[in-house]
Short mmCIF file of C-alpha atoms in Angstrom, two decimals:
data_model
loop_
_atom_site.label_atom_id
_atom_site.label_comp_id
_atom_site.label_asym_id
_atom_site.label_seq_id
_atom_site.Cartn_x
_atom_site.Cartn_y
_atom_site.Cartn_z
CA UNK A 1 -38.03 -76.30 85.91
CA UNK A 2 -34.07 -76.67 85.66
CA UNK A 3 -32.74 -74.08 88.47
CA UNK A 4 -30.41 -72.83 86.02
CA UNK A 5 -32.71 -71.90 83.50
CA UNK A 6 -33.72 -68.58 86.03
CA UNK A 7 -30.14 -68.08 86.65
CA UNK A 8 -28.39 -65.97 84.06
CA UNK A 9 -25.41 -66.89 83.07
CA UNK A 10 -22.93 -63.81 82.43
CA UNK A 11 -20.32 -63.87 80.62
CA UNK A 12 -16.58 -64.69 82.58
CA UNK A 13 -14.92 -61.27 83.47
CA UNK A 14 -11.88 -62.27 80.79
CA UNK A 15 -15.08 -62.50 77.77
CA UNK A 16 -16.65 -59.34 79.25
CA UNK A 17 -14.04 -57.30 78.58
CA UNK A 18 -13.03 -58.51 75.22
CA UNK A 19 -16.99 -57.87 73.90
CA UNK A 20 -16.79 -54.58 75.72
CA UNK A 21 -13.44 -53.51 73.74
CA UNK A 22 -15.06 -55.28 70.60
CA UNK A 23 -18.09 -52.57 71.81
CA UNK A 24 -15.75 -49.95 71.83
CA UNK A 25 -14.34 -50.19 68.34
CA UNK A 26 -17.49 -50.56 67.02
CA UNK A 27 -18.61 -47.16 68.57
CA UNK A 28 -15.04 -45.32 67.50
CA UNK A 29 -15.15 -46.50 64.32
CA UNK A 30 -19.50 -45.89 63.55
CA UNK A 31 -19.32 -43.77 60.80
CA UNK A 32 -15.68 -43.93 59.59
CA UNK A 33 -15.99 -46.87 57.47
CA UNK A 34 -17.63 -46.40 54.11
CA UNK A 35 -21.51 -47.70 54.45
CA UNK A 36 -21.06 -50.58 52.09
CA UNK A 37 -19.02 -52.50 54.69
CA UNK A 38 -21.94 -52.83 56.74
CA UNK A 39 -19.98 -52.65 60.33
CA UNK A 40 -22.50 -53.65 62.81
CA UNK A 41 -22.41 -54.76 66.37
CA UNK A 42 -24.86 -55.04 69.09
CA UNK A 43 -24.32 -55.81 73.36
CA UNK A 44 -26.69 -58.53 74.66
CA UNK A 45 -26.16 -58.74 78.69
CA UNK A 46 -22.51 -58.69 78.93
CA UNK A 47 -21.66 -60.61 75.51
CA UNK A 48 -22.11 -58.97 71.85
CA UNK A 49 -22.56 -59.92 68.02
CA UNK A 50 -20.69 -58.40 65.99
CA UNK A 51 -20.72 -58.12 61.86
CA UNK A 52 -18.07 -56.82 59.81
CA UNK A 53 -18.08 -59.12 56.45
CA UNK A 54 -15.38 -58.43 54.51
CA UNK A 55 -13.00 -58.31 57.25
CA UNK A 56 -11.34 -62.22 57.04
CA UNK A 57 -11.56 -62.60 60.61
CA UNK A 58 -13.50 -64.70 62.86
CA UNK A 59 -12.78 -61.96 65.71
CA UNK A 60 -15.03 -59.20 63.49
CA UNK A 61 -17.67 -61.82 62.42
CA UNK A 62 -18.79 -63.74 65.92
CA UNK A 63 -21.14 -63.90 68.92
CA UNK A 64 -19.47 -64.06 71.88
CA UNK A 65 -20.00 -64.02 75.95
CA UNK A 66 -23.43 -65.38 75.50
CA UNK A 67 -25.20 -68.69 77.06
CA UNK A 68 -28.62 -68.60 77.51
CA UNK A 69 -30.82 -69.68 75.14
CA UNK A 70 -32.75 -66.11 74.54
CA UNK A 71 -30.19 -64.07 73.94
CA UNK A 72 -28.47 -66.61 71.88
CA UNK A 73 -31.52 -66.97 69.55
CA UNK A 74 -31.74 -63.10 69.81
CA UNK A 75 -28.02 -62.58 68.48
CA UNK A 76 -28.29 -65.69 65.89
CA UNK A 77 -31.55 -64.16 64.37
CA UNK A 78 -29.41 -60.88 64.12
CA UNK A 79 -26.57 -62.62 62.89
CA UNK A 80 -28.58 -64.34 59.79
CA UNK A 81 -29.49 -61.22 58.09
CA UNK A 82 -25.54 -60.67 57.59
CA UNK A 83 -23.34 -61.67 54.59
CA UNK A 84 -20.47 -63.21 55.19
CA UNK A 85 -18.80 -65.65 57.43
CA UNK A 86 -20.50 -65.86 60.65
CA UNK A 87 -19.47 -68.05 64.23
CA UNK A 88 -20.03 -68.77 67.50
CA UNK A 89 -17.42 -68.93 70.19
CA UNK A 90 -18.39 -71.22 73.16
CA UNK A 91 -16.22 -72.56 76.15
CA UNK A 92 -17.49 -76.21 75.34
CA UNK A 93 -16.17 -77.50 78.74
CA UNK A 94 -18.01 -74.74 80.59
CA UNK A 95 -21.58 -75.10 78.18
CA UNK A 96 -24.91 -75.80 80.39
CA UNK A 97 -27.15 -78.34 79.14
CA UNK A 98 -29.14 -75.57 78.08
CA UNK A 99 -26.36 -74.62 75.83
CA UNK A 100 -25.58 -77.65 74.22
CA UNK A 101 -29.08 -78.44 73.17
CA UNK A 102 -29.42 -75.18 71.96
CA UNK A 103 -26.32 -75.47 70.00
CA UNK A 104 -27.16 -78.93 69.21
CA UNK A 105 -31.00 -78.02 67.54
CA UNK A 106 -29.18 -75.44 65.20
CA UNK A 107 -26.83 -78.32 64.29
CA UNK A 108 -23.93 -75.72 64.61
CA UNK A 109 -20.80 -77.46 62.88
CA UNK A 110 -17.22 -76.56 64.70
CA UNK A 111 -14.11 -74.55 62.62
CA UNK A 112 -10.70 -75.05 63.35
CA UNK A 113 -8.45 -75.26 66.16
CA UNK A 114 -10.59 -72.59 68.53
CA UNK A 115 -8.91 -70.13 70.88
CA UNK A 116 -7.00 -70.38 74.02
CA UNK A 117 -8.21 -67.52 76.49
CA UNK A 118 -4.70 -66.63 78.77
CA UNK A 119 -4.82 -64.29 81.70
CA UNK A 120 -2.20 -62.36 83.48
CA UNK A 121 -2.51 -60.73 86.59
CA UNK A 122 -0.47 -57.66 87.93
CA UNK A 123 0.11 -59.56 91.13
CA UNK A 124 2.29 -62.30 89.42
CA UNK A 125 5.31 -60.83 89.76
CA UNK A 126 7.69 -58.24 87.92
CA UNK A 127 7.69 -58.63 84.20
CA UNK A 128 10.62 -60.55 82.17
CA UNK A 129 12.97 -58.32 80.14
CA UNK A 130 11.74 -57.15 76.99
CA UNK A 131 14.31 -57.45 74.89
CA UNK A 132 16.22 -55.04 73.02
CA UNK A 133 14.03 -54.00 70.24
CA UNK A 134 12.19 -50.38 71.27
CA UNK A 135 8.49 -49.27 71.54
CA UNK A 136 6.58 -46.34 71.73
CA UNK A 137 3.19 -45.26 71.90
CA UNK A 138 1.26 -44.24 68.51
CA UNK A 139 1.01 -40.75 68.05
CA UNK A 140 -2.54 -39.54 66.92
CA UNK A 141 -0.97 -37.91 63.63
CA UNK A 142 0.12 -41.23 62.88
CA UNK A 143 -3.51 -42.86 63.36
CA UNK A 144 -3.59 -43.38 59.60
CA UNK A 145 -0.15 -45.70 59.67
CA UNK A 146 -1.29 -47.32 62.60
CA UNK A 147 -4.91 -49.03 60.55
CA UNK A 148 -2.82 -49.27 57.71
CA UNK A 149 -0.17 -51.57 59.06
CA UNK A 150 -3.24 -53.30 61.15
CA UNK A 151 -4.66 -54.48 57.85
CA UNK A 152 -1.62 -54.93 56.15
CA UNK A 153 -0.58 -57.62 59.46
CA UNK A 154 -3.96 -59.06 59.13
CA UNK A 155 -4.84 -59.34 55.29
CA UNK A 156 -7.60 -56.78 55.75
CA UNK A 157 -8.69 -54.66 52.54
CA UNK A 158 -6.82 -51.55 52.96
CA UNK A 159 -9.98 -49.57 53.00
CA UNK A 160 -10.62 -51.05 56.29
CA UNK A 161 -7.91 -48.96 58.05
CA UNK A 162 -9.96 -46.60 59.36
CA UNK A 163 -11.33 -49.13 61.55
CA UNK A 164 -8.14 -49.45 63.48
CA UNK A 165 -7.37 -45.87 62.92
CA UNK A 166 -10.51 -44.59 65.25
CA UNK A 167 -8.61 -46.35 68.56
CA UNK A 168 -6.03 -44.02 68.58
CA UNK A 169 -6.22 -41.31 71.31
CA UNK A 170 -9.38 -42.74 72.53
CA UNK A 171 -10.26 -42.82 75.96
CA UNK A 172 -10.15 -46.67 77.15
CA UNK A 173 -6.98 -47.40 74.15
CA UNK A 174 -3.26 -47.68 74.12
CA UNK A 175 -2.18 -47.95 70.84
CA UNK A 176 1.71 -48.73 70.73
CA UNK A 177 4.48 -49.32 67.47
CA UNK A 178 7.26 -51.61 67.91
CA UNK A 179 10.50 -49.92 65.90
CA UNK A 180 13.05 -50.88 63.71
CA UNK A 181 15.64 -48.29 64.57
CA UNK A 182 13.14 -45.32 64.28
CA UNK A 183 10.59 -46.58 61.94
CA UNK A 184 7.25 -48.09 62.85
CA UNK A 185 7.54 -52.03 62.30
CA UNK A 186 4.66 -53.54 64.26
CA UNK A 187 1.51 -52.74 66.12
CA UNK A 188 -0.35 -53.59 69.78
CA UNK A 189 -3.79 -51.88 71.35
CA UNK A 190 -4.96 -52.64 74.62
CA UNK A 191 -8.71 -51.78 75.78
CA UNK A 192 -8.74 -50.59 80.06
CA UNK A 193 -11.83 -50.18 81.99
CA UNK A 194 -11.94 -50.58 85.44
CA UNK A 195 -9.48 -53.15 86.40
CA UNK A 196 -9.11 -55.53 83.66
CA UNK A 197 -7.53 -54.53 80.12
CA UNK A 198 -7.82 -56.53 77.02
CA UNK A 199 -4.95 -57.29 74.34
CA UNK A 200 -5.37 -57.23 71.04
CA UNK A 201 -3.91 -56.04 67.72
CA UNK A 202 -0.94 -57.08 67.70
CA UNK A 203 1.12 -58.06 64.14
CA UNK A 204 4.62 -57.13 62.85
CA UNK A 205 5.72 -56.63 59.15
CA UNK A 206 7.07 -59.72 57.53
CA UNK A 207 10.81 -58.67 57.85
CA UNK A 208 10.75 -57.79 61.01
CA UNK A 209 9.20 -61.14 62.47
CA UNK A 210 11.31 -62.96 64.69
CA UNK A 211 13.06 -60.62 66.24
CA UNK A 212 11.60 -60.02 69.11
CA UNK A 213 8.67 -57.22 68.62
CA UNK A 214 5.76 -58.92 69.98
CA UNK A 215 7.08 -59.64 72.79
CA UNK A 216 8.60 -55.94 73.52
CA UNK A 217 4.65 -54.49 72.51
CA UNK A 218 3.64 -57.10 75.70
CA UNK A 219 5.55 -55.75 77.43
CA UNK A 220 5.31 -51.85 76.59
CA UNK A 221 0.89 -52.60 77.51
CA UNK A 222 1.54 -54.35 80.67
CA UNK A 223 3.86 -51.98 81.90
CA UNK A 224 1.58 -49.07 80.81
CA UNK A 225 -1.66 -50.81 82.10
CA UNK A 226 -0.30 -51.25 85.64
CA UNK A 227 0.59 -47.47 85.49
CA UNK A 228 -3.27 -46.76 85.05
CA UNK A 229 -4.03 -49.16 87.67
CA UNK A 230 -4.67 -52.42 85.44
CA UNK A 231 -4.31 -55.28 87.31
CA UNK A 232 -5.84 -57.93 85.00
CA UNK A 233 -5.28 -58.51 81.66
CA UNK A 234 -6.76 -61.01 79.20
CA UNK A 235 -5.56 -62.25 75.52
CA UNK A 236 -6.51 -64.47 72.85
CA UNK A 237 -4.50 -66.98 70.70
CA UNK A 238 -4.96 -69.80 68.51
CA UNK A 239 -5.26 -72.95 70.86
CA UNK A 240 -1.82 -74.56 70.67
CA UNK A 241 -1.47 -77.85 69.51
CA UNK A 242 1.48 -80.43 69.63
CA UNK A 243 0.86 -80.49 65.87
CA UNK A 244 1.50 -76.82 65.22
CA UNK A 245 3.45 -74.29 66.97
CA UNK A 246 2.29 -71.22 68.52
CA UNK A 247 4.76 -68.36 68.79
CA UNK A 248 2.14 -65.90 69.96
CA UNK A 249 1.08 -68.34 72.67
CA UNK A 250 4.61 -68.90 73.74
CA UNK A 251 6.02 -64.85 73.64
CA UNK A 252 2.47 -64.81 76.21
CA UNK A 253 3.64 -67.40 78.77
CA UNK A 254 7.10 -65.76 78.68
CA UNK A 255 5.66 -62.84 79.59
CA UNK A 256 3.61 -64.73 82.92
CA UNK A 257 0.21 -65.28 81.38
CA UNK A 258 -1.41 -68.67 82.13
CA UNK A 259 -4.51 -70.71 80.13
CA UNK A 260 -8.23 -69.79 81.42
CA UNK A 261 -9.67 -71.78 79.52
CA UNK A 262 -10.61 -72.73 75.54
CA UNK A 263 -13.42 -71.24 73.08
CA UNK A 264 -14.21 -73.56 70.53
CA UNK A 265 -15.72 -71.95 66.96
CA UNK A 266 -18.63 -73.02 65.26
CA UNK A 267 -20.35 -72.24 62.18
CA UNK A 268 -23.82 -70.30 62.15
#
C-alpha cells in the first residue's frame, strides 16, 4: 500500500480558512434565504462543498480543501444531486497521485483561468498608504445596503442579498464600505478565527472604479485584523495572465501580499 494513502491530507491553512468562512456564511445566512434557492453546504475534514445555484459564481458552487479520494467521492456524490453549475478547485501542482487518478476516472474537464491563492502576513512590514478615498465599517442598520450592493458588484439576483446581509455584526466578520464623500460606494468582509483571517467580498459600483476603493477596503481589514490579533491573511483572485490584466491582483501585491500558490477549476 502507497504510504500516503493512510496519511490524510488536510487542507493548507490559507484553504482552511476560506472553507471555514465559506462555513460561516452558510450558517449566518441558514434560513434567511427563501427555500427555493436551495443554499446548502457541508464540512468534510477541513475542506467543504458548497451549493448555492443561482448564485453565478464558482466561489458559491465548489468543493474545495479536499484530496483524498473518500471524501472527494463523498462531496462529488453530494454535489450531483444539485442544479446548477458545479466545480472543483485543486492545486494541480500540489495533487497526489491519488488525486489525479481520481480526478482523472471522473474525466473532470478544467474552466478558465483558475485562481491565484496570495498571502500576507502581519510580520511583513507596515502597510502602504491607502490612499485618499475613506472607509468605515458597516453599520448593522445598514446590513440590508451592504447584500444589496454585494449582489449588485457581483451580478447576483437581488433576492440573494440577504445572503451577504447575515455577515454583518457577526462574531468572526468585518464588514466595511468604501465612501464617496459620505455615501456607501463599495464593499469588503473579512472572516478571523484564531490567527488567520480570510478576504473576501470586495466590489465597488461602476462609477466609482478606479479610484482607488479597493485598495483603501485592504487596507481598512488589515489594519483592523492586526488590531484583533490577525497575523495572517489569505485572498483569492483570478490567476493573472500576461494576456489579461488583473487589477485586483495588483491593488493585493501593493498592499505586501505574495502568490501561495494556484487552484485550477474543473467541471463536475
Amino acid at each position: 500500500m502507497d504510504p500516503r494513502s493512510s496519511h490524510y491530507p488536510h487542507p493548507t491553512n490559507e484553504d482552511a480558512i476560506e472553507a471555514k468562512a465559506f462555513m460561516d456564511l452558510y450558517h449566518a445566512a441558514h434560513g434567511r434565504l427563501p427555500g427555493k434557492e436551495q443554499f446548502e453546504c457541508i464540512s468534510i475534514h477541513g475542506g467543504c462543498a458548497i451549493s448555492l445555484p443561482r448564485a453565478p459564481a464558482i466561489g458559491l458552487n465548489r468543493i474545495l480543501g479536499l484530496g483524498k479520494p473518500e471524501d472527494l467521492d463523498e462531496a462529488y456524490a453530494w454535489m450531483s444531486s444539485k442544479a446548477g453549475n458545479r466545480f472543483l478547485q485543486v492545486n494541480v501542482d500540489a495533487a497526489s497521485d491519488e488525486l489525479r487518478f481520481w480526478m482523472q476516472s471522473k474525466g473532470l474537464a478544467a474552466y478558465g483561468p483558475g485562481w491565484a491563492k496570495l498571502r500576507r502576513d502581519a510580520s511583513a512590514g507596515s502597510l502602504p498608504p491607502s490612499g485618499d478615498v475613506k472607509t468605515r465599517k458597516v453599520r448593522p442598520d445598514e446590513a440590508e445596503l451592504f447584500g444589496t450592493m454585494m449582489c449588485a458588484g457581483f451580478g447576483f439576483p437581488e433576492n440573494l442579498a440577504a445572503l451577504w446581509s447575515a455577515i454583518v455584526g457577526r462574531d468572526g466578520w468585518l464588514c466595511f464600505f468604501a465612501l464617496d464623500g459620505e455615501i456607501p460606494a463599495g464593499t469588503g468582509a473579512m472572516f478571523a478565527s484564531g490567527s488567520f483571517a480570510w478576504l473576501g467580498g470586495g466590489t465597488t459600483v461602476p462609477s466609482f472604479r478606479n479610484r482607488g476603493a479597493q485598495k483603501a477596503l485592504i487596507h481598512a481589514r488589515l489594519q483592523e485584523g492586526a488590531v484583533h490579533g490577525v497575523s495572517t491573511f489569505v485572498v483569492e483572485t483570478e490567476a493573472p495572465s500576461p494576456e489579461k490584466s488583473n487589477i485586483s491582483n495588483a491593488n493585493l501585491t501593493k498592499m505586501g501580499f505574495v502568490h501561495c500558490y494556484n487552484r485550477s477549476n474543473f467541471n463536475l
